[in-house]
Amino acid sequence: MTTAFSSALRRGKAFLTPTSSSTSIPLVKDGFAKAPEGSLFPKVDPAVDGEDCDHDCESCSIKYPAKFKIDENEKLYGHVNGWATHMLVATGKTDWVRDVSDEKGSVMEADQKLMLSASNMPLPPAHHSPSDPTTVLLLPSFTIIENVTPKTVPALIEHHINSAPTSQTPLPSTTLTLDSLKISEPSQELDSITQPSANPLESTPSPLSPFTARPCPHRYLILLCSQRTRDARCGQSAPLLRREFERHLRPLGLYRDLHDERPGGVGIYFISHVGGHKFAANVMIYRRADVAVVDSEGEVNGEVQTNGRASGEKAEGKGMGEGSQCIWLARVRPEDCEGIVKFTVLKGKVVKPERQLRGGFDRERGLVSW
């Protein structure tokens, strides 16, 4: 096994299965601390967020099948293994063989520990067989890497994954100058601006790298486990939740389908098994940091309408930085979607942490759940 693969195995955990004991939680390092239950993300507060902030959606008409039963008793928080880099592999599918590392000839067969999640991200137009180049999405860097094949996985690790920010990398400065972004007009749309990085993730292809890298256009991501071959409940819940999330996102101008690359907004992807299907539905929400753009005198410049805000809200001089948070929820039902959009996606708050929060990380505050 090459040094690059060994590094990936140390840094990434592919399938995050629940554990029954905290003794399996890895030690926290790099200045990050394990957040006690109730302290990782704020809970909605009726005094601040409105009296109905913790109520189920009354207009929701979508229901799970009558026999949709899950574990409602087991403790959720703090019982997932930590992960460093989450990689989504484009397959164009919404379901996969039971173990995605058995997808013959595909990137995911290269190494189970590295291939974190298969996804329904669209395949490149020239993709005709599993061995043809595909696309991957690295999180929390929010970086799309194109032209990846099974044979080039070691190069992907060496040139991109090893240098990418992880869940336990302190968040860089979220204040940038107009000069550093080469913006001539303060009123320029900032949703498409992502934070510059010293690593190769946002560089153009070089002779040493066969890949093309570009920033993910979305400000937020909602990942839904849809793998029916692991558990029928995942295959049943994911399409229903996507419909309900879309219903609440469209009026805000935030919904983005798989082919919509307008900057900002919320991308919704189906992914393969992440563990804990008995707690279906599993929903992972990645949120990017806001980047304040200032002029040479340190003043926030411009008032810019951003698609990452609820309708009618404005952010002054805000661009998109790296992923700052991942909020992993379980036991999500269609009637929860409205509150998740309004408070979890847009504000980083959790509506029902005692029942639904499995874990996650907050790079800005240096906290993880493991």
CSV table of C-alpha atoms in Angstrom, one decimal:
chain,number,residue,atom,x,y,z
A,1,MET,CA,0.0,0.0,0.0
A,2,THR,CA,1.4,3.4,-1.0
A,3,THR,CA,2.2,6.2,1.5
A,4,ALA,CA,-0.7,8.2,-0.1
A,5,PHE,CA,-3.2,5.5,0.6
A,6,SER,CA,-2.0,5.0,4.1
A,7,SER,CA,-2.4,8.8,4.7
A,8,ALA,CA,-6.0,8.6,3.4
A,9,LEU,CA,-6.8,5.7,5.6
A,10,ARG,CA,-5.6,7.7,8.6
A,11,ARG,CA,-7.5,10.8,7.7
A,12,GLY,CA,-10.8,9.6,6.3
A,13,LYS,CA,-13.4,7.3,7.8
A,14,ALA,CA,-15.7,5.9,5.1
A,15,PHE,CA,-18.8,4.4,6.6
A,16,LEU,CA,-19.7,6.0,9.9
A,17,THR,CA,-21.3,3.3,11.9
A,18,PRO,CA,-22.8,4.0,15.3
A,19,THR,CA,-21.0,2.5,18.3
A,20,SER,CA,-22.3,1.5,21.6
A,21,SER,CA,-19.4,2.8,23.7
A,22,SER,CA,-17.6,6.1,23.8
A,23,THR,CA,-14.3,4.2,24.2
A,24,SER,CA,-14.2,4.0,20.4
A,25,ILE,CA,-14.3,7.8,19.9
A,26,PRO,CA,-10.8,8.9,18.7
A,27,LEU,CA,-8.8,11.4,20.7
A,28,VAL,CA,-9.4,15.0,19.6
A,29,LYS,CA,-6.3,16.9,18.5
A,30,ASP,CA,-5.2,20.1,16.7
A,31,GLY,CA,-6.8,22.3,19.3
A,32,PHE,CA,-10.3,20.9,18.8
A,33,ALA,CA,-12.4,19.7,21.7
A,34,LYS,CA,-15.2,17.2,22.1
A,35,ALA,CA,-18.4,19.1,22.6
A,36,PRO,CA,-20.6,17.8,25.4
A,37,GLU,CA,-24.2,17.0,24.5
A,38,GLY,CA,-26.2,20.2,24.0
A,39,SER,CA,-23.2,22.4,23.3
A,40,LEU,CA,-22.0,21.7,19.7
A,41,PHE,CA,-24.8,23.6,18.0
A,42,PRO,CA,-27.4,26.0,19.5
A,43,LYS,CA,-30.9,24.8,20.0
A,44,VAL,CA,-33.7,27.0,18.7
A,45,ASP,CA,-35.1,29.4,21.3
A,46,PRO,CA,-38.8,30.4,21.2
A,47,ALA,CA,-37.8,33.8,22.7
A,48,VAL,CA,-35.4,34.5,19.9
A,49,ASP,CA,-36.7,32.4,17.0
A,50,GLY,CA,-40.5,32.6,17.5
A,51,GLU,CA,-43.0,30.7,19.5
A,52,ASP,CA,-43.5,28.1,16.7
A,53,CYS,CA,-39.8,27.5,16.0
A,54,ASP,CA,-39.9,24.0,17.5
A,55,HIS,CA,-43.3,23.0,15.9
A,56,ASP,CA,-43.8,20.5,13.1
A,57,CYS,CA,-44.8,21.9,9.7
A,58,GLU,CA,-48.6,22.1,9.7
A,59,SER,CA,-48.8,22.3,5.9
A,60,CYS,CA,-46.8,19.1,5.2
A,61,SER,CA,-48.9,16.6,3.3
A,62,ILE,CA,-46.1,14.1,2.6
A,63,LYS,CA,-46.1,11.0,4.9
A,64,TYR,CA,-43.9,8.0,5.3
A,65,PRO,CA,-45.4,4.6,4.6
A,66,ALA,CA,-47.5,3.2,7.5
A,67,LYS,CA,-45.0,0.5,8.3
A,68,PHE,CA,-42.1,2.9,8.4
A,69,LYS,CA,-40.7,2.0,11.9
A,70,ILE,CA,-37.3,3.1,13.3
A,71,ASP,CA,-35.4,3.0,16.6
A,72,GLU,CA,-36.7,5.8,18.8
A,73,ASN,CA,-35.0,4.9,22.0
A,74,GLU,CA,-31.2,4.5,21.5
A,75,LYS,CA,-29.1,7.5,22.4
A,76,LEU,CA,-27.8,9.3,19.3
A,77,TYR,CA,-25.3,12.0,20.2
A,78,GLY,CA,-21.6,11.2,20.3
A,79,HIS,CA,-21.8,7.7,18.9
A,80,VAL,CA,-20.4,8.2,15.4
A,81,ASN,CA,-16.8,7.8,14.5
A,82,GLY,CA,-15.0,11.0,13.5
A,83,TRP,CA,-14.1,11.8,9.9
A,84,ALA,CA,-11.6,14.2,8.4
A,85,THR,CA,-12.5,14.5,4.7
A,86,HIS,CA,-15.9,13.5,3.2
A,87,MET,CA,-15.7,12.6,-0.5
A,88,LEU,CA,-18.8,12.2,-2.7
A,89,VAL,CA,-18.3,10.3,-5.9
A,90,ALA,CA,-20.5,11.0,-8.9
A,91,THR,CA,-22.3,7.9,-10.1
A,92,GLY,CA,-25.6,9.3,-11.6
A,93,LYS,CA,-27.4,6.7,-9.4
A,94,THR,CA,-29.7,6.9,-6.4
A,95,ASP,CA,-29.0,3.3,-5.2
A,96,TRP,CA,-26.0,1.1,-5.4
A,97,VAL,CA,-24.8,-2.5,-4.6
A,98,ARG,CA,-24.9,-3.2,-0.9
A,99,ASP,CA,-21.2,-2.3,-0.4
A,100,VAL,CA,-20.3,0.5,-2.8
A,101,SER,CA,-16.7,-0.6,-2.8
A,102,ASP,CA,-17.9,-3.5,-4.9
A,103,GLU,CA,-19.0,-1.3,-7.8
A,104,LYS,CA,-16.8,-3.1,-10.3
A,105,GLY,CA,-14.2,-0.9,-12.1
A,106,SER,CA,-15.3,2.3,-10.4
A,107,VAL,CA,-13.4,4.8,-8.4
A,108,MET,CA,-15.1,3.4,-5.3
A,109,GLU,CA,-13.6,0.0,-5.8
A,110,ALA,CA,-10.1,1.5,-5.4
A,111,ASP,CA,-10.2,1.6,-1.6
A,112,GLN,CA,-13.2,1.2,0.7
A,113,LYS,CA,-11.8,3.5,3.3
A,114,LEU,CA,-11.2,6.3,0.8
A,115,MET,CA,-14.4,6.2,-1.1
A,116,LEU,CA,-16.6,7.7,1.4
A,117,SER,CA,-20.0,8.2,-0.3
A,118,ALA,CA,-21.4,7.3,-3.7
A,119,SER,CA,-23.8,10.0,-4.8
A,120,ASN,CA,-26.3,10.9,-7.5
A,121,MET,CA,-24.1,13.7,-8.7
A,122,PRO,CA,-24.3,13.7,-12.6
A,123,LEU,CA,-21.7,11.8,-14.5
A,124,PRO,CA,-19.5,13.6,-17.1
A,125,PRO,CA,-21.0,13.5,-20.6
A,126,ALA,CA,-18.2,11.2,-21.8
A,127,HIS,CA,-18.7,8.7,-19.0
A,128,HIS,CA,-19.8,5.4,-20.6
A,129,SER,CA,-18.2,2.7,-18.3
A,130,PRO,CA,-17.3,2.6,-14.6
A,131,SER,CA,-13.6,3.0,-15.5
A,132,ASP,CA,-14.2,6.3,-17.3
A,133,PRO,CA,-13.3,9.6,-15.6
A,134,THR,CA,-15.8,10.8,-13.0
A,135,THR,CA,-16.2,13.7,-10.7
A,136,VAL,CA,-15.8,13.9,-6.9
A,137,LEU,CA,-16.7,16.5,-4.3
A,138,LEU,CA,-14.5,17.1,-1.3
A,139,LEU,CA,-15.9,18.3,1.9
A,140,PRO,CA,-15.5,20.5,4.0
A,141,SER,CA,-13.4,22.3,1.3
A,142,PHE,CA,-16.5,22.4,-1.1
A,143,THR,CA,-14.2,21.5,-4.0
A,144,ILE,CA,-15.2,19.6,-7.1
A,145,ILE,CA,-12.4,17.5,-8.7
A,146,GLU,CA,-13.0,16.4,-12.3
A,147,ASN,CA,-11.3,13.7,-14.4
A,148,VAL,CA,-10.9,11.1,-11.6
A,149,THR,CA,-10.4,7.4,-12.5
A,150,PRO,CA,-9.6,4.4,-10.4
A,151,LYS,CA,-6.0,4.6,-11.6
A,152,THR,CA,-5.6,8.2,-10.6
A,153,VAL,CA,-6.9,7.8,-7.0
A,154,PRO,CA,-3.3,7.9,-5.6
A,155,ALA,CA,-2.6,11.1,-7.4
A,156,LEU,CA,-5.9,12.5,-6.2
A,157,ILE,CA,-4.8,11.8,-2.6
A,158,GLU,CA,-1.3,13.2,-3.1
A,159,HIS,CA,-2.3,16.4,-5.0
A,160,HIS,CA,-5.7,17.2,-3.4
A,161,ILE,CA,-6.9,15.2,-0.4
A,162,ASN,CA,-3.7,15.4,1.6
A,163,SER,CA,-3.6,19.2,1.4
A,164,ALA,CA,-7.4,19.8,1.7
A,165,PRO,CA,-8.9,21.3,4.9
A,166,THR,CA,-10.5,18.7,7.1
A,167,SER,CA,-13.2,18.7,9.8
A,168,GLN,CA,-10.4,19.5,12.3
A,169,THR,CA,-8.6,22.2,10.4
A,170,PRO,CA,-9.1,25.6,12.0
A,171,LEU,CA,-11.2,27.8,9.8
A,172,PRO,CA,-9.1,30.4,8.0
A,173,SER,CA,-9.7,34.1,8.3
A,174,THR,CA,-13.2,35.0,7.1
A,175,THR,CA,-12.2,38.6,6.2
A,176,LEU,CA,-10.9,39.3,2.7
A,177,THR,CA,-9.9,42.5,0.9
A,178,LEU,CA,-11.2,43.6,-2.5
A,179,ASP,CA,-7.7,43.6,-3.8
A,180,SER,CA,-7.1,40.0,-2.9
A,181,LEU,CA,-10.2,39.0,-4.8
A,182,LYS,CA,-9.4,41.3,-7.7
A,183,ILE,CA,-12.9,43.0,-7.5
A,184,SER,CA,-13.2,46.4,-9.2
A,185,GLU,CA,-16.8,47.1,-8.2
A,186,PRO,CA,-18.0,46.7,-4.6
A,187,SER,CA,-21.4,45.8,-5.8
A,188,GLN,CA,-20.2,42.7,-7.8
A,189,GLU,CA,-22.2,39.6,-7.0
A,190,LEU,CA,-20.3,37.8,-4.2
A,191,ASP,CA,-22.0,34.4,-4.0
A,192,SER,CA,-19.5,33.0,-6.6
A,193,ILE,CA,-16.5,34.2,-4.6
A,194,THR,CA,-14.8,31.5,-2.5
A,195,GLN,CA,-12.0,32.0,-0.1
A,196,PRO,CA,-8.5,31.8,-1.6
A,197,SER,CA,-6.4,28.9,-0.4
A,198,ALA,CA,-2.8,28.1,-0.4
A,199,ASN,CA,-3.4,24.5,-1.3
A,200,PRO,CA,-3.8,23.1,-4.9
A,201,LEU,CA,-7.6,22.6,-4.5
A,202,GLU,CA,-8.5,25.8,-6.3
A,203,SER,CA,-5.6,25.9,-8.7
A,204,THR,CA,-5.6,25.2,-12.5
A,205,PRO,CA,-4.3,21.8,-13.7
A,206,SER,CA,-0.6,21.4,-13.6
A,207,PRO,CA,1.7,18.9,-15.3
A,208,LEU,CA,1.8,17.0,-11.9
A,209,SER,CA,-2.0,16.8,-11.6
A,210,PRO,CA,-4.3,15.2,-14.2
A,211,PHE,CA,-7.3,16.8,-12.6
A,212,THR,CA,-9.4,20.0,-12.9
A,213,ALA,CA,-10.5,21.6,-9.6
A,214,ARG,CA,-13.2,24.2,-9.1
A,215,PRO,CA,-15.3,25.4,-6.2
A,216,CYS,CA,-18.7,23.9,-5.5
A,217,PRO,CA,-21.2,26.6,-6.4
A,218,HIS,CA,-23.5,25.9,-3.5
A,219,ARG,CA,-23.5,27.7,-0.2
A,220,TYR,CA,-25.2,24.8,1.6
A,221,LEU,CA,-25.5,21.0,1.0
A,222,ILE,CA,-28.2,18.6,2.2
A,223,LEU,CA,-27.1,15.0,1.9
A,224,LEU,CA,-29.8,12.3,2.1
A,225,CYS,CA,-29.0,8.6,2.5
A,226,SER,CA,-31.0,6.9,-0.2
A,227,GLN,CA,-29.4,3.4,-0.4
A,228,ARG,CA,-32.3,1.0,-0.5
A,229,THR,CA,-30.0,-2.0,-0.9
A,230,ARG,CA,-28.8,-1.4,2.7
A,231,ASP,CA,-32.2,-0.6,4.1
A,232,ALA,CA,-35.6,0.0,2.4
A,233,ARG,CA,-36.4,2.9,4.7
A,234,CYS,CA,-33.5,4.9,3.3
A,235,GLY,CA,-34.8,4.4,-0.3
A,236,GLN,CA,-38.3,5.3,0.8
A,237,SER,CA,-37.4,8.4,2.9
A,238,ALA,CA,-34.9,10.2,0.7
A,239,PRO,CA,-37.2,11.0,-2.3
A,240,LEU,CA,-40.0,12.1,0.0
A,241,LEU,CA,-37.7,14.4,2.0
A,242,ARG,CA,-36.2,15.9,-1.2
A,243,ARG,CA,-39.7,16.9,-2.3
A,244,GLU,CA,-40.5,18.5,1.0
A,245,PHE,CA,-37.2,20.3,1.2
A,246,GLU,CA,-37.7,21.6,-2.3
A,247,ARG,CA,-41.2,22.9,-1.4
A,248,HIS,CA,-39.7,25.1,1.3
A,249,LEU,CA,-36.6,26.1,-0.6
A,250,ARG,CA,-38.2,27.2,-3.8
A,251,PRO,CA,-40.1,30.2,-2.4
A,252,LEU,CA,-36.8,31.5,-0.9
A,253,GLY,CA,-35.0,31.2,-4.2
A,254,LEU,CA,-32.6,28.7,-2.7
A,255,TYR,CA,-33.4,25.4,-4.3
A,256,ARG,CA,-30.7,24.0,-6.7
A,257,ASP,CA,-31.2,20.8,-8.6
A,258,LEU,CA,-28.3,18.6,-9.7
A,259,HIS,CA,-27.7,20.6,-12.9
A,260,ASP,CA,-28.2,24.1,-11.5
A,261,GLU,CA,-24.9,25.7,-10.9
A,262,ARG,CA,-26.0,29.2,-10.0
A,263,PRO,CA,-23.9,30.4,-7.2
A,264,GLY,CA,-25.3,30.1,-3.7
A,265,GLY,CA,-28.4,28.2,-2.7
A,266,VAL,CA,-28.9,24.7,-1.4
A,267,GLY,CA,-27.8,21.6,-3.2
A,268,ILE,CA,-29.6,18.3,-2.3
A,269,TYR,CA,-27.7,15.1,-3.1
A,270,PHE,CA,-28.5,11.4,-2.5
A,271,ILE,CA,-25.6,9.5,-1.0
A,272,SER,CA,-24.9,5.9,0.0
A,273,HIS,CA,-25.0,4.3,3.4
A,274,VAL,CA,-23.4,6.4,6.2
A,275,GLY,CA,-24.4,4.0,9.1
A,276,GLY,CA,-27.4,4.0,11.4
A,277,HIS,CA,-30.2,3.1,8.9
A,278,LYS,CA,-32.2,2.1,11.9
A,279,PHE,CA,-32.4,5.8,12.7
A,280,ALA,CA,-33.7,6.7,9.2
A,281,ALA,CA,-33.8,9.2,7.7
A,282,ASN,CA,-30.2,10.3,8.1
A,283,VAL,CA,-29.5,13.9,6.9
A,284,MET,CA,-26.1,15.6,6.8
A,285,ILE,CA,-26.0,19.4,6.3
A,286,TYR,CA,-22.8,21.1,5.3
A,287,ARG,CA,-22.7,24.9,5.8
A,288,ARG,CA,-20.1,27.3,4.4
A,289,ALA,CA,-18.6,30.1,6.3
A,290,ASP,CA,-19.5,33.7,5.3
A,291,VAL,CA,-16.5,35.7,4.1
A,292,ALA,CA,-16.7,39.4,4.9
A,293,VAL,CA,-15.2,41.5,2.0
A,294,VAL,CA,-13.6,44.8,3.1
A,295,ASP,CA,-12.0,47.7,1.3
A,296,SER,CA,-8.4,48.9,1.8
A,297,GLU,CA,-9.5,50.8,4.9
A,298,GLY,CA,-11.1,47.8,6.5
A,299,GLU,CA,-14.7,48.9,5.9
A,300,VAL,CA,-17.3,46.4,4.8
A,301,ASN,CA,-18.0,47.1,1.2
A,302,GLY,CA,-21.3,47.1,-0.6
A,303,GLU,CA,-24.7,45.7,0.2
A,304,VAL,CA,-25.1,42.5,-1.8
A,305,GLN,CA,-28.1,40.3,-2.2
A,306,THR,CA,-26.9,36.7,-1.7
A,307,ASN,CA,-28.8,33.6,-2.5
A,308,GLY,CA,-27.6,32.0,0.7
A,309,ARG,CA,-30.0,34.1,2.7
A,310,ALA,CA,-33.7,33.7,3.3
A,311,SER,CA,-35.9,35.8,0.9
A,312,GLY,CA,-35.7,39.5,1.8
A,313,GLU,CA,-32.5,39.3,3.8
A,314,LYS,CA,-29.3,41.0,2.7
A,315,ALA,CA,-25.7,40.5,3.6
A,316,GLU,CA,-23.2,43.3,3.4
A,317,GLY,CA,-20.1,42.2,1.5
A,318,LYS,CA,-20.5,38.5,2.1
A,319,GLY,CA,-18.8,35.8,0.0
A,320,MET,CA,-18.5,32.0,0.5
A,321,GLY,CA,-15.7,30.4,2.4
A,322,GLU,CA,-14.8,26.8,3.2
A,323,GLY,CA,-17.3,24.5,4.9
A,324,SER,CA,-17.4,25.5,8.5
A,325,GLN,CA,-20.0,23.1,9.9
A,326,CYS,CA,-21.5,19.7,9.4
A,327,ILE,CA,-24.8,19.0,11.3
A,328,TRP,CA,-25.7,15.3,11.1
A,329,LEU,CA,-29.4,14.6,11.9
A,330,ALA,CA,-31.3,11.4,12.1
A,331,ARG,CA,-35.0,10.3,12.6
A,332,VAL,CA,-35.9,13.1,10.2
A,333,ARG,CA,-39.5,13.1,8.9
A,334,PRO,CA,-41.2,15.2,6.2
A,335,GLU,CA,-42.8,17.5,8.8
A,336,ASP,CA,-39.3,18.4,10.1
A,337,CYS,CA,-38.2,19.9,6.8
A,338,GLU,CA,-39.5,23.4,7.3
A,339,GLY,CA,-37.7,23.9,10.6
A,340,ILE,CA,-34.5,22.3,9.2
A,341,VAL,CA,-34.5,24.8,6.3
A,342,LYS,CA,-35.4,27.9,8.4
A,343,PHE,CA,-33.1,27.2,11.4
A,344,THR,CA,-30.6,24.4,10.7
A,345,VAL,CA,-29.6,25.2,7.1
A,346,LEU,CA,-29.8,29.0,7.2
A,347,LYS,CA,-28.9,29.6,10.9
A,348,GLY,CA,-26.9,26.6,12.1
A,349,LYS,CA,-29.4,25.8,14.9
A,350,VAL,CA,-31.0,22.4,15.7
A,351,VAL,CA,-34.7,22.2,16.3
A,352,LYS,CA,-34.8,18.8,18.1
A,353,PRO,CA,-31.3,18.0,19.3
A,354,GLU,CA,-32.3,15.5,21.9
A,355,ARG,CA,-34.1,13.3,19.4
A,356,GLN,CA,-32.3,14.0,16.2
A,357,LEU,CA,-28.7,15.2,16.5
A,358,ARG,CA,-26.1,12.5,15.9
A,359,GLY,CA,-23.0,14.7,15.7
A,360,GLY,CA,-20.9,16.8,13.5
A,361,PHE,CA,-18.3,19.5,13.7
A,362,ASP,CA,-17.9,23.3,14.0
A,363,ARG,CA,-14.5,24.4,12.6
A,364,GLU,CA,-15.0,28.1,13.6
A,365,ARG,CA,-15.5,27.1,17.3
A,366,GLY,CA,-13.1,24.2,17.3
A,367,LEU,CA,-15.7,21.6,18.3
A,368,VAL,CA,-16.5,18.1,17.2
A,369,SER,CA,-18.9,15.4,18.5
A,370,TRP,CA,-16.3,12.6,18.7
